[in-house]
PDB file of C-alpha atoms in Angstrom:
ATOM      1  CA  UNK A  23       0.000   0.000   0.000  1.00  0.00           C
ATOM      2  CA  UNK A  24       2.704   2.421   0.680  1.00  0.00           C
ATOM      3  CA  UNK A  25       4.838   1.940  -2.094  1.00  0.00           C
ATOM      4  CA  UNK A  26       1.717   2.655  -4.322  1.00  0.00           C
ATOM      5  CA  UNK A  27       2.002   6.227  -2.294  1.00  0.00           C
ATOM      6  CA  UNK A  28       5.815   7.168  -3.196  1.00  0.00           C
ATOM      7  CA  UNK A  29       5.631   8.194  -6.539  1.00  0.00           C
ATOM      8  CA  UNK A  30       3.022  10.529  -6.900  1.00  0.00           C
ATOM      9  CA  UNK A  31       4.445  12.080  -3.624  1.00  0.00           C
ATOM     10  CA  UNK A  32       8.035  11.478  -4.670  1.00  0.00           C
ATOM     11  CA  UNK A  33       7.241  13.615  -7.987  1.00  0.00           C
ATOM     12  CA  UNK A  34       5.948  17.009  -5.848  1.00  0.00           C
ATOM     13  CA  UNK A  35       8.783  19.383  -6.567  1.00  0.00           C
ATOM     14  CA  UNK A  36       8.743  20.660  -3.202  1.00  0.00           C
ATOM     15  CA  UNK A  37       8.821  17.600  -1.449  1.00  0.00           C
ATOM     16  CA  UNK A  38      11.610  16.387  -3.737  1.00  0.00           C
ATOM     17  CA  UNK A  39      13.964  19.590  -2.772  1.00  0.00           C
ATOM     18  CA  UNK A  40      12.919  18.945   0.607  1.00  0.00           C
ATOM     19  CA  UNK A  41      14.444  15.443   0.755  1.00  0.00           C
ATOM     20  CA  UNK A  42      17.212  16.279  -1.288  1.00  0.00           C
ATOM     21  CA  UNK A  43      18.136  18.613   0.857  1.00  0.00           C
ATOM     22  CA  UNK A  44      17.876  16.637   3.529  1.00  0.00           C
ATOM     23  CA  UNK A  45      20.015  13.715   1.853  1.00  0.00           C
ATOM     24  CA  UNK A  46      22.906  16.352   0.709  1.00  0.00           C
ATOM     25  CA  UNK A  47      23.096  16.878   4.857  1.00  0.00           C
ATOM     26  CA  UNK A  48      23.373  13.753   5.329  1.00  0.00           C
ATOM     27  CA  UNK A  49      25.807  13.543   2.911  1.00  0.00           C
ATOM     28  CA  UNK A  50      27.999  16.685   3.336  1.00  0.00           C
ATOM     29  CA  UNK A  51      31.344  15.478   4.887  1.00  0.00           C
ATOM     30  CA  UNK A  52      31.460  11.588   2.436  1.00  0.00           C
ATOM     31  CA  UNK A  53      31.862   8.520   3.865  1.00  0.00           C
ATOM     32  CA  UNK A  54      27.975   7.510   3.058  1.00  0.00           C
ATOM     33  CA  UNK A  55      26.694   5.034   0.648  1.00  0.00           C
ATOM     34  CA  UNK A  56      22.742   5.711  -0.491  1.00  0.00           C
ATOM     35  CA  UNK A  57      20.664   4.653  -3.305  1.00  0.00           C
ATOM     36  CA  UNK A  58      17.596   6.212  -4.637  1.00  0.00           C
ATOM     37  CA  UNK A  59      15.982   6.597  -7.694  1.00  0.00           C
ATOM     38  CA  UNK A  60      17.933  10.300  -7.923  1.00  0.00           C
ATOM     39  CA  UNK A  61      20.916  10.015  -6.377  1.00  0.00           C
ATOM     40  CA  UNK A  62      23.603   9.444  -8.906  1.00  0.00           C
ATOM     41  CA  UNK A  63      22.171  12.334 -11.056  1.00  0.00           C
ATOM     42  CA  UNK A  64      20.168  15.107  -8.734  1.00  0.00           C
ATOM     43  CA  UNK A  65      21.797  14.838  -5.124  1.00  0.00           C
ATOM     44  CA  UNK A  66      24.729  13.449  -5.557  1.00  0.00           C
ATOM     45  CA  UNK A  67      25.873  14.303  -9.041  1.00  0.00           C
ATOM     46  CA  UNK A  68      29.546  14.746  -8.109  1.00  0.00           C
ATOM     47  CA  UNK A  69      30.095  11.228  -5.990  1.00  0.00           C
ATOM     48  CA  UNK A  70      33.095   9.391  -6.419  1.00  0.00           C
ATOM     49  CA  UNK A  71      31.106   6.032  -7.513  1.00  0.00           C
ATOM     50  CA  UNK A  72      27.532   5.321  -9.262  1.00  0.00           C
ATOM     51  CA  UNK A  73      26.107   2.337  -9.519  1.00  0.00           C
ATOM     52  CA  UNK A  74      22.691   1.713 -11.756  1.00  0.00           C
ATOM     53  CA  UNK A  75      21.032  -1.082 -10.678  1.00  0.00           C
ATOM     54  CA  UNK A  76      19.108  -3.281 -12.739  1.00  0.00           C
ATOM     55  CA  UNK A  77      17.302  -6.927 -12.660  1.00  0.00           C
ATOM     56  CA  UNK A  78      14.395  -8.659 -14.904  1.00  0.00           C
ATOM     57  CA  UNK A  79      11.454  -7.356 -14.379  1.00  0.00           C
ATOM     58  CA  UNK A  80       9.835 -10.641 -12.768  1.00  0.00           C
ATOM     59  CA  UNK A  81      12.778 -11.423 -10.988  1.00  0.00           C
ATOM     60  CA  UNK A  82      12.380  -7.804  -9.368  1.00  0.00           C
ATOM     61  CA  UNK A  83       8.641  -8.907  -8.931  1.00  0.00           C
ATOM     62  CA  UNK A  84       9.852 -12.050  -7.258  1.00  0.00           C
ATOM     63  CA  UNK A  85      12.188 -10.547  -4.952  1.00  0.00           C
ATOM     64  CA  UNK A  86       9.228  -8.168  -3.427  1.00  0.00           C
ATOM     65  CA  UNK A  87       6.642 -11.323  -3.317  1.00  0.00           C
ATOM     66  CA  UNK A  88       9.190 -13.339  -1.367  1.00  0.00           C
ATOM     67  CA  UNK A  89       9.940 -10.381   0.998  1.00  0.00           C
ATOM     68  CA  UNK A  90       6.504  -9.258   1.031  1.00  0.00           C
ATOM     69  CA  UNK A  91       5.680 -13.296   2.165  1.00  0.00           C
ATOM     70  CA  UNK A  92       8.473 -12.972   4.645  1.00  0.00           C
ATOM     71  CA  UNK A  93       6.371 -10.155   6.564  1.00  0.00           C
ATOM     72  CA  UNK A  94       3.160 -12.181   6.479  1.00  0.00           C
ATOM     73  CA  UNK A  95       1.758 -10.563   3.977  1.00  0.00           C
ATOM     74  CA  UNK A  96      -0.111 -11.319   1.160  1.00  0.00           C
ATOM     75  CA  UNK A  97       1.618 -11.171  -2.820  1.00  0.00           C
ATOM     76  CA  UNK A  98       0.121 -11.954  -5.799  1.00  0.00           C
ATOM     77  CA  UNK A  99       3.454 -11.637  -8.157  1.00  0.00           C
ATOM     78  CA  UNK A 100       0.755 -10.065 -11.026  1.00  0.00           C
ATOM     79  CA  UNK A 101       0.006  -6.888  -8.838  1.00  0.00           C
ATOM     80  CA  UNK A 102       3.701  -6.925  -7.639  1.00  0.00           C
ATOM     81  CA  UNK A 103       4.973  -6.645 -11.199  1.00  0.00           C
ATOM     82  CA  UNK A 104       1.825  -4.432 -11.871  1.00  0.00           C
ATOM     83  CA  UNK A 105       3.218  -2.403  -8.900  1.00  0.00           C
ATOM     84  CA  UNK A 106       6.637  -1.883  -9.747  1.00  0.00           C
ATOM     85  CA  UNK A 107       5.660  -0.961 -13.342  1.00  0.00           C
ATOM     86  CA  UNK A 108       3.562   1.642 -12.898  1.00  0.00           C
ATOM     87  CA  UNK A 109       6.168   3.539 -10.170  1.00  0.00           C
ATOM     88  CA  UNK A 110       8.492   2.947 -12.343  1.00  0.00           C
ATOM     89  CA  UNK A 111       6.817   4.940 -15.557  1.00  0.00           C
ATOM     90  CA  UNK A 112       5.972   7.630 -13.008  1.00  0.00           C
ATOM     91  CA  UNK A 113       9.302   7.925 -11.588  1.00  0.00           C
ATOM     92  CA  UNK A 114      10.927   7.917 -15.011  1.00  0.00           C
ATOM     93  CA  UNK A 115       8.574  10.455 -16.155  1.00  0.00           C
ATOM     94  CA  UNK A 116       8.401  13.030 -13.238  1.00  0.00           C
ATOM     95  CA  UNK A 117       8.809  16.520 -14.492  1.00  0.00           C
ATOM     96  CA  UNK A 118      11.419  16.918 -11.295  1.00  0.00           C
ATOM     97  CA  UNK A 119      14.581  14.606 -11.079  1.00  0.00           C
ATOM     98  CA  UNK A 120      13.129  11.689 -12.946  1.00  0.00           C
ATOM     99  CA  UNK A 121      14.931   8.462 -12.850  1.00  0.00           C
ATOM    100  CA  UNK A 122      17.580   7.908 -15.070  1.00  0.00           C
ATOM    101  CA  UNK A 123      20.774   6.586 -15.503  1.00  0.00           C
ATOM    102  CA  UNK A 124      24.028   9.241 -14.925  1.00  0.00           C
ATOM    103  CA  UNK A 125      26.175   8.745 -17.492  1.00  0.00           C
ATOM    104  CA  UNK A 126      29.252   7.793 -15.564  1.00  0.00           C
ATOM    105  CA  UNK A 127      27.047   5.113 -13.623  1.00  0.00           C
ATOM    106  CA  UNK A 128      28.514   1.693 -13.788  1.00  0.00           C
ATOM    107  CA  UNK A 129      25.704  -0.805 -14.339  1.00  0.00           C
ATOM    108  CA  UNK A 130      25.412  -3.744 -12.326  1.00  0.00           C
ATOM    109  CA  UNK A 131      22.234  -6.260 -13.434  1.00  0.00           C
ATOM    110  CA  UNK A 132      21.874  -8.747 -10.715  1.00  0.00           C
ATOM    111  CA  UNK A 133      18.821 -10.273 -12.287  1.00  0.00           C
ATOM    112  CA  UNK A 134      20.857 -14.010 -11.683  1.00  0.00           C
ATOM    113  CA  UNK A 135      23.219 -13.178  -8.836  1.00  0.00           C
ATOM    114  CA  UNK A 136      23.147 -13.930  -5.161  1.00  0.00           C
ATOM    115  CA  UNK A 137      23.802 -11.517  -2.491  1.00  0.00           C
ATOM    116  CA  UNK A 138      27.286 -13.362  -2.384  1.00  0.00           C
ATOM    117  CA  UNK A 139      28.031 -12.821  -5.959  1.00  0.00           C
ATOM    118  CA  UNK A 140      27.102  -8.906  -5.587  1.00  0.00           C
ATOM    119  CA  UNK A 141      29.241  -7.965  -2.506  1.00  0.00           C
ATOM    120  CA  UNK A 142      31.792  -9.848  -4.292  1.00  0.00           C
ATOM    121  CA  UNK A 143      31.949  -7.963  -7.499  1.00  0.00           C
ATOM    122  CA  UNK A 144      31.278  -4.368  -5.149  1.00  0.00           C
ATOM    123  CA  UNK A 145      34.026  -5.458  -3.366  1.00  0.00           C
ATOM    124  CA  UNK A 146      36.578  -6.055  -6.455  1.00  0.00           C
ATOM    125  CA  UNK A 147      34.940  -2.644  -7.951  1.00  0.00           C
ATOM    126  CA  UNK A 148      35.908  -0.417  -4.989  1.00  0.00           C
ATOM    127  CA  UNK A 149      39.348  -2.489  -4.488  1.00  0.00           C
ATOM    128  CA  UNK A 150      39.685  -1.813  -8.318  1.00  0.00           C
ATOM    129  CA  UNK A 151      38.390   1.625  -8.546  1.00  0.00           C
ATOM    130  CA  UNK A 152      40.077   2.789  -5.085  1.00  0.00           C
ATOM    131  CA  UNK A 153      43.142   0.172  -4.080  1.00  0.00           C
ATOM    132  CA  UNK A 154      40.895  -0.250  -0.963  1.00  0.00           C
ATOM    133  CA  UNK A 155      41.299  -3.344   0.969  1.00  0.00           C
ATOM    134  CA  UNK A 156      38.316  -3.798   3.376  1.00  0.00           C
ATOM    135  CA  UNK A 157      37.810  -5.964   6.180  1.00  0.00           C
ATOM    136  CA  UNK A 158      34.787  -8.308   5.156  1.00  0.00           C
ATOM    137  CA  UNK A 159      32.823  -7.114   8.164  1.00  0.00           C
ATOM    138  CA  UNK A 160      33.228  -3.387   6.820  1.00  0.00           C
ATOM    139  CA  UNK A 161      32.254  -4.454   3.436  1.00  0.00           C
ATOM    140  CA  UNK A 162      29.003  -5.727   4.044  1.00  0.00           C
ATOM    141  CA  UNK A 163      28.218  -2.620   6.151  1.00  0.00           C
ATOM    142  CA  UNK A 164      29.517  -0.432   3.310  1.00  0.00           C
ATOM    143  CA  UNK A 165      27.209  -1.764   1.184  1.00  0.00           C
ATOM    144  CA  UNK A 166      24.317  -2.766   2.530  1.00  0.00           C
ATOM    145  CA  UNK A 167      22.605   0.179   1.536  1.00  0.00           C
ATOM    146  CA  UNK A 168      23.311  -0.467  -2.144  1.00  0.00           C
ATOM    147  CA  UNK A 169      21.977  -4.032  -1.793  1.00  0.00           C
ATOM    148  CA  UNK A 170      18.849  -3.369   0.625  1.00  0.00           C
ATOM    149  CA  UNK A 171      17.117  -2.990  -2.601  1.00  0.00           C
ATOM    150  CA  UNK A 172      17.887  -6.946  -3.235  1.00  0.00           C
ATOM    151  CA  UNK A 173      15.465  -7.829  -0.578  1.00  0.00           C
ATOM    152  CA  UNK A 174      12.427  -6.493  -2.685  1.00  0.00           C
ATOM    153  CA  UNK A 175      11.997  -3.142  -0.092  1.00  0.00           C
ATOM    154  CA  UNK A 176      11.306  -1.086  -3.677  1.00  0.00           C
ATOM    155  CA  UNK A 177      14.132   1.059  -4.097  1.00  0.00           C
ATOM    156  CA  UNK A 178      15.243  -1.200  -7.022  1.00  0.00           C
ATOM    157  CA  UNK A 179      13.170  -0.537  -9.640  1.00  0.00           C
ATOM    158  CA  UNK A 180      13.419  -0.744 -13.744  1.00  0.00           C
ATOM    159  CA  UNK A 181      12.730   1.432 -16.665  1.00  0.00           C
ATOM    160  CA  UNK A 182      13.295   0.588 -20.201  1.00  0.00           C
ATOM    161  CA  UNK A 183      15.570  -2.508 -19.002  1.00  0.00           C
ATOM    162  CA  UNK A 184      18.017  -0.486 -16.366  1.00  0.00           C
ATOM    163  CA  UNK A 185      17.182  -0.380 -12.643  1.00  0.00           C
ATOM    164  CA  UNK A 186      17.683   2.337  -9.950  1.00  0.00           C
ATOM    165  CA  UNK A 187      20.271   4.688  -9.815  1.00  0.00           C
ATOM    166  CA  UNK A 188      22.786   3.986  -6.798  1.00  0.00           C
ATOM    167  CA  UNK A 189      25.510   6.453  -6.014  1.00  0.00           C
ATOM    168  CA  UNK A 190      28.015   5.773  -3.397  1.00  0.00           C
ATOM    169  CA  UNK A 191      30.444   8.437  -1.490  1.00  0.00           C
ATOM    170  CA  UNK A 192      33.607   5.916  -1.163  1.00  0.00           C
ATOM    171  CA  UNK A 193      35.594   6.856   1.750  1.00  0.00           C
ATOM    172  CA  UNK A 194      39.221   7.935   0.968  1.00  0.00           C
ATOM    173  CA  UNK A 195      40.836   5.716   3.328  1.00  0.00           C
ATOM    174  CA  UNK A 196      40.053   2.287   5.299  1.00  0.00           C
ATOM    175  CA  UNK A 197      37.101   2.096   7.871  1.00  0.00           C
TER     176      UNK A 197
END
């Protein structure tokens, strides 16, 4: 019920500059990883890393079911799919920071990985992109914000075949 609520609220221009502002707070001194369906192109435009998200459509369908299951909760994977459509042609077609893809985003579609397989290849990305060498504890809390959206909460979504936009604010130097 409330993620048939985000969108249209999500696309009010003054709630939007409200939570962006909010986010760039939260943001202002690095060391943060968020995802969002703007982050990468209207809050964070400048972050060190982006990752765009993407997965099958019925696999993302799938993912919220299960999770939605988890909770006790009914799912009938039609109106799940149904669901994430229709916020995702809204959200891609907002007037005000509509989803897209920034064009320096690296794309990561985990319609057939496990959650193994993802913090694996985010870990080899930052090692790659930043010679970082984590601890595996501070890996999976480094990223769990870019992977939440794996458990079907709806901040992965699709449009036109490419999923949320994920930016990350990499830390300079070892947790």
């Amino acid at each position: 019920e409330v993620a048939g609520k985000v969108s249209p609220i999500a696309a009010v221009a003054e709630v939007r500059a409200y939570v962006d502002r909010k986010l760039r707070e939260f943001g202002k001194n690095g060391r943060i990883v968020m995802d969002g369906r703007d982050i990468g192109t209207t809050v964070f435009p400048e972050a060190e890393l982006k990752l765009f998200m993407t997965a099958d459509p019925m696999v993302r369908a799938q993912r919220r079911a299960d999770e939605m299951k988890a909770k006790g909760m009914e799912a009938d994977i039609r109106e799940v799919l149904k669901n994430l459509q229709e916020r995702d042609y809204i959200d891609s077609h907002r007037e005000v920071s509509p989803l897209t893809q920034a064009k320096d985003a690296i794309v990561l579609d985990n319609s057939h990985m496990t959650m193994d397989e993802q913090v694996v290849w985010l870990k080899d990305l930052i090692k790659e992109r930043f010679g970082l060498n984590f601890k595996w504890l501070a890996v999976l809390f480094a990223v769990f914000g870019v992977l939440a959206g794996l458990l079907g909460i709806g901040t992965i979504t699709q449009v036109n075949g490419i999923t949320s936009a994920v930016a990350t604010v990499i830390p300079t130097g070892e947790f």
